[in-house]
Each structure stands twice: as structure tokens, then as C-alpha cells.
Amino acid sequence: MKKTNLLILLLSSAFSFGQVGINNPSPKATLDITAKTSDGTAAEGLILPKITGNALFAAIASNVYGAAQNGTVIFVTVPADQTNQVGQTVRVDAIGYYYFDSTTNEWWKMGGGNNFYNSDGTLTSTRHVSLDGNNLGFMGGRIGMGTNSPDPSALLDLTSLTLGFLPPRMTEVEMNAIQNPAKGLIIYCTDCFAANLGCVMVNDSSDPLVPNWGSLCSSNVPSGHVLDIECVNASTSGAVHSGVAVSGVTVTVPYIGGNGGTYPSAAFTSTGVTGLTASLMGGALASGNGSFMLAITGTPSAAGTATFNITVAGKTCAFTVDVDSFTADVSSLDCGTAVFAPATLHQGEAYTGTLTVPYTGGNGDSYPQLSFTQNGLTFTLPAGTLATGNGNLVYNVTGTPAAAIAMTIPITFGSQSCNVSKTVMNDQDGTVVMCGSTKAWSLYNIGADTSANPYIPVKELHGNYYQWGTNVVAADADTPAGNIIGWNASLNQPDSSWNSGTEASPVKTANDPCPTGFRIPTRAEYNTLMNNNSLGQIGSYGSNATNYGFARTYTCGGKMIIFPAAGMRHVSGGSLYMRGAIGFYWTSTENISNAYSMVFDTPPNVALTGYSRAYAQSVRCVAE
């Protein structure tokens, strides 16, 4: 009797108020169902009609589903047979929820997750996707446009009989403004030649800081041609000695009757005395007479004559370079008292100075220019003559140190050699401005030892761990790996604890542990760092409480920042989790009840992911 009365009451309520609530006295919709239990002791939910895909197919013949059933929802327990996947059931190919769309006269999956990544299909209209500053990468396989079978040798296969490939078009000013162009980068320059003639251009420089844009257009720039190359009148600048790496030696070869066209770079190896290469940079001929300049590099195999057969601009000839014996020598080199002037070198900061290395027992003979490079620096000993007795070798040092490391600089002269030790310091203020942003990033985690080299992952760089939204140190690199006494696993700081502004205009709060002038980065700022700088890693990957040597690196244009894989302190008890394998770095951005972290393990795995605010993670600061 009670069940009958309840049914009558429900029906009466529905007719009186137009809404029905189950386990809910105040329904907010036509039907509002509230779970009776919330502790998992009883099954809760709504069970819709269950039917097989073949039963839906059988219903087609009787016109069971039509306009009156538009929006009907059912649960398919078994997909329709392959032969029955036609008509209304053409899409009923998996277990799950389906709804009937009378407009298309088909059953459609609900939340099936189908897209062009996991199923074939056809676009029904134009689609636009905004990347919103994010990168989209495809790993493995090949891509075809106009073909579903891209050539096995091609990463990208564009196939068409009526359409072409259109590279980015820009002015010469815009082309030269590209930051750190990669070798092989291609664009179309609209005004690089006379009368605003355009041309496809390619950067042929290996140094992104010094691009070398070359033309690929034969119609606008003619191919180079000369009447003759006069190798007989070639002249050599500098001296070449057997067994010594050549430095600063060039050969100038005249030509006559140039047509003003272009010629490509080329390299020619020596015969007779081997081990040498004559390199010609590509360029443009004069309209008339001119000369080619070839740089000689390598280490000659012996004293004698090196012969180079060259072919440039349609003509061929041969020139020779004398190779003398190297007779200059000293009794000893004193690298221990070698001196740099200026004395200090900083990573990422241009340096011009000298390195003076004392010697004893010089024999008074002359020597050629000697040169070598290390860590972004070029060491050049100008050609000269040894003292008879004691003296100094004075190297000119130029360039920008690429890394803050302890350099071991090899000095070899005649029969003697030694090593000069020199440490390149980190950035003077401990910050770096990476590509894509004007904000300076700290090179150190909060709590790290700022006297340590910020580019070599060691224990001193790991720093402190903080629970989100607080400025209280939860642990540091020396805290034992086990649970922490008094750990607050339920800590849940409110939104805006680390940013009282917006994502676009963040404002530092009193809870922010960063020093004066710095704050915790937003999710957007980490995204900018990740999308505009090259990803790498340092050290050996492996989860271990004593592995302090693995780190993620970001580099761009000679600049670098590293993030040690310090792991984190787990929400359950505060124990150490995944040191040496994963890095977790808090952002100031909330993620519903969680907060976002920059998380990485081995490249290319990196993400901005939400974590409970009770975890304790590393913190890196960015300038306000």
C-alpha cells in the first residue's frame, strides 16, 4: 500500500508542479535524481534501456524510430554485426550510449571521442583551430597532402597537378628580423632583388646568430659564369706548416669576364701534400673582373707542395700552396701561471681579451698563426717569432662562453703541451631571459645554493619544496626520504594564494616565497618557455633518492636554463617521490580544486598538469 501511495504522490507532484525529484524534495528540472548514498555502500545511477545493435537494425524495417523519437537515448550492449551497420545503424559499431537523430535518420554515439586521429572521416564544412600560443607536434610516420600513400623517403609529401607549395612570404627586413633562424630554413623574399623581384631564400649558416641567406631563383639571379680563372696569379696570405692545424690562411684567385651571376659554396681537397681543404663561400660575381677568396683549413700531412684543382663558375684551374716544416720549439710551457686578461669570463656574455702562457727555452724560429675553439671561444696565436730563451705565447681570445663550466684548455706548441684551467662563471645576476619572453627567469630553485654552477645538476641546485599557496618550507634536498612528522595532507590553500591578479597580469601575494622583485610563474609563462625554446636533458635518468644529476634543459640562441628533476614530497605523508626521474614545478595558476605544475621526465615528455595543492614541489621564480 505504501508503494502505491508513493507512486500516486509522485504522479500528483508531477502534474501539479511539472517537475519530479527522486531523493530530492526540491527538483531543479523536469526530472532531478539525487543519489541516496554517497559513501559507496550502494549502487547509484540511472540505468537506461539496454538493447543490442542488431535489435536496432531490425527496428528499421518496422519504422520504429522516426521524427517522434528524435533525441531518444539507449545503451547498446552489443554492436551491430558488420553487415547490419547500414542505414540508421551505420554508426552502431561499439558498446556504449547512443542517441537518435531524426534529421540524419541515424543513431549517434555519445562521447565516442572519434576524430581524424583515430578514425577516417570527411569534413562537412571549413574548420579552424587556434593554437593559442601552443605547439602541435607529430612524431613518427609521414604526412601526405593530396595522397594517402606518402612516399617512403618523404616526411611531407605534397601531391597535386594543379596546386603548388607556397612558403611564408616576407620582405627582406622581415626576413633579417627572424630570431635564430635554423640552417635550411626557407622563406620567399618579396623584395630581395632589384625592381622588387622576389625569390625563394634558404639560410645556409650553421650559426643561428649569424644567418647566411642564399637565393634559389635562377630567373631573377643568373648562374655565375666567367671567361677564365687565373690560378697562375693566385696569391697566398699566411703560412702553412707540416703537422700544424692551419689558421688564418687564405688564397686569392683572380678571374676575368664575370657576368654578375651567383655561384655556390664549394670545397676542394689537396693532392700532393694531403690533409688540407680550400673552402669557397658562395656569392655573386662582379660584372667584369674580380677574384675568389678560398680559406685553407686542415692539418698538412708533410712538408712540400699542396695542389688544389678548383672548378668555379664553369671554369677549372689548379693552384699550389707551399707547406714548410715546423721548426719553432720551446723547452717547456707553464700553463700553471697562465693569465687571462680580463680575468673573469661569464656564460652568455661576449668576451674579448688575451691568454698569456709563459715558455722557456725558445729557439728563436718563426711560427704561423695557430687557432682553436672551445666552449664558444676562439683562441688565436698570431704568427710571430719565438724569443731565444724565455718568453710568452699571447693568444687573442674572442667569443661568448656557451656554458658555465670548468674549462680545460689544451695548449700545444712544437714538442710541448699543457692544460690551462679556467672556470666560466654563471650569469652575473643569476637570471636569464629566454626566447619568447622579456621576463628574466631565475637560474636557481628557491632554496638552492646560488654559489653553485647553475648549469650542472647537483644536490645543491635542488632547493626547497613547498605545498601550493604557502611560503612555508615543507622539505629541502637534505630532508630524509621517508614520511615527514606533522605532515598536513589535507592542506588546501584558497585560489589566488600566489596570484591576486589574472593569468595575463599576475600580481605577487604575501604567500609567494620568491625573493623581492620575483614571483612564481603562471601556467602561461611556463607554456611560453616550453614553446619557444629547444628541449633537452642533462645527466642520467633514474628514480633514486640520491640521484641529483638529472635535469631538463631549455636552450635558445646560446642561452640555457635547467630544471633539476628534484621529484616532490607526496601528499600522503610527505615522503620523497621520483627524485632523479621527474621534475615537478608549481605554477601560480589554479586548476579547479588543484593547481597546475610543469612536469617532465625524459624528452619529449613535458606537460602542464593539475596536482593536489597538498603536494610539496619545487619552485622557480620569474621577474615581476
Steps between C-alpha positions, in 0.01 A plus 500: 500500500788735582653448153165577333459817701855607415433449128179702526689772688773516234248519217301762688816704553590477133156618385486776762845649457632357168818373673593172671772451760630160611676514838463875451206708638592804288559387139676750274392341170222286353673199658761559773659185649722521808714210621360338814844403630836665442737266683515222241296250702225478238479523122382841378418622150249492219464186285362577154341241270755244379479360151728333244614663178334223300167573673530864392571381146190277510294804604582673171266274306204596724578874503515486881723807526401818319437869561297431813798319655751781431737520801430149630792364707583129546797284604631254237626182666635334183593690180314425179648233276721636223231424241240683713703821528292677236219752500400611849761268657795592276683641805400235755840330507584501872349452844378826654235769517330614178240764416264506201524799263192506277654772280775265381285191572793339683607386846799700628751411771507717810854599602663253263812713466531438126719744306726493198786367717330164568243458222458595136244760413397796286480866597147625443603868512802727553679452834729745680728419794668765716823369656493795744879506533535121537706268280354206303745219432469172308744222589578205270343414166453724194245760393336510158298782340322394184605140561421237761828320423784748560832401345711290743792744460294809584394637838249725320366402155297766316333356189308711246478568127334840544630648827845597630684543830497858635768573764470796739533832312672801657717803425877499535469701822258243643724213387803651675292551816436124547655402833757220490404353158584130468732375229285405200212737592313601181291812432396705195650850501279745311758778449850356541605589144483793261161633391340324799551159342425212734689179560499185712774539763671240718716556808825308451670600826562254783516791746146625582650828621662569159255396223610468137200536268555367148289527185339201327358696203664455159251734328585807707868429570703340217737213562860613525728478197853630433723508194797363691646430847866603537646253750847590373456839670367361830645651819519346848462693826647325805729202544433127506720263702508122505316331784346827623129586466467785251353826626439832325638393160320610182568474127374766256438385141421766233239452226405695187168554322254442785130531408369619839333167572517289813718203584454243779728411788757233423787310663809357328744254658876506447717254312875455538511611861165376628287596798403848381172646370443823305149631577314756288198683637215543253444849366449719194749570222601847397382619161850483352819409684528395863641233728404198708625466859544147631572416866756226562429267794619164627833355609754428224643151495858606420718781372489559124244634253123468530309524171132601474297436183201735508191540281300821543253681272556252218881515491776280646859562604755395764701700755764393750583582863845447650513297822808572713647292779407617850829569677397738779524333842528566872642307794187534716159667530379632837119469494488526880584872487299579186292818530170612345449874455227596585507232766129413519289320239121479529270254326300671224705822518723605207870491586800667334837458667825308508648182646873524579694173538869526605764277338867425551771400253364660183719431194438833324323351195186642340159332519165540315168612645351231722135483600246276672153532654348382826167568677406778256840674525765530227865500609734647236879522527611749229793406278829607657852408606608332823743666733838337534447387857196584710186678383123493477244363257217756491170367362220735397175366649161598356145364510224424749540215751221253427489335842607577854750219543854435619687509169815301433675689219765299310810698401739331257808659346773306324585197712344636820144504632310583820148589618371834625212476749236774496149510646225685314270667750121492483293804402598787727154557652393135495227555239447447128245630249397210278348519151133594468493727806650816646480367857818386674490150650701412809768240429443344842216329686397672821727368773780397262863595561547801270879463512470168313529480122136526377569289189628182666228308692621420852336470842562869576266604215192306618390751763177502703157337460180699563135400531297712259396845617736517799839654572588238762785261410358146510833327428838553334766295324634370833163390644492118544302314232236353736178649638523840670376532859209744522431492127174678403342276236173696497651842432298679232593866465233720336514631144715812444741393777795562265342739246248766594488625140417314179681246285592777255586757770620308808548675835727357770347422841638489853494117486740494202840364617696666215746778596436871445447584132404144411184288513382149418434461122151447360401201290510729192859605573617139525313431175689784328833361624414149377376612156779743407816319614666172407452205734784284632631319805816460708611201704377146558127433537393279791281523809728492804516708816870567434473579127546878488655504152202485259348824368286645220663773285359775280735677257470778245758717323786406733289538817406214731296430812479165681238350731632221729277193530453547873185288521247612763373423851192279477159615622474184714745560783754716317734222385744569214363405157694446171818703562736457203215405265229768506499873564192670649493882499201691638333778302282767662202386291208308653345193335149469651578362849860421402783714360713475185858371498764485227580126501770315302689175484699412183462714180268557332273428798402830660158628604312751711292279729272550800604364843348511847613814680623288792795363297832677564687586182794707375457871430684707237451878489456751216549876513193708582 
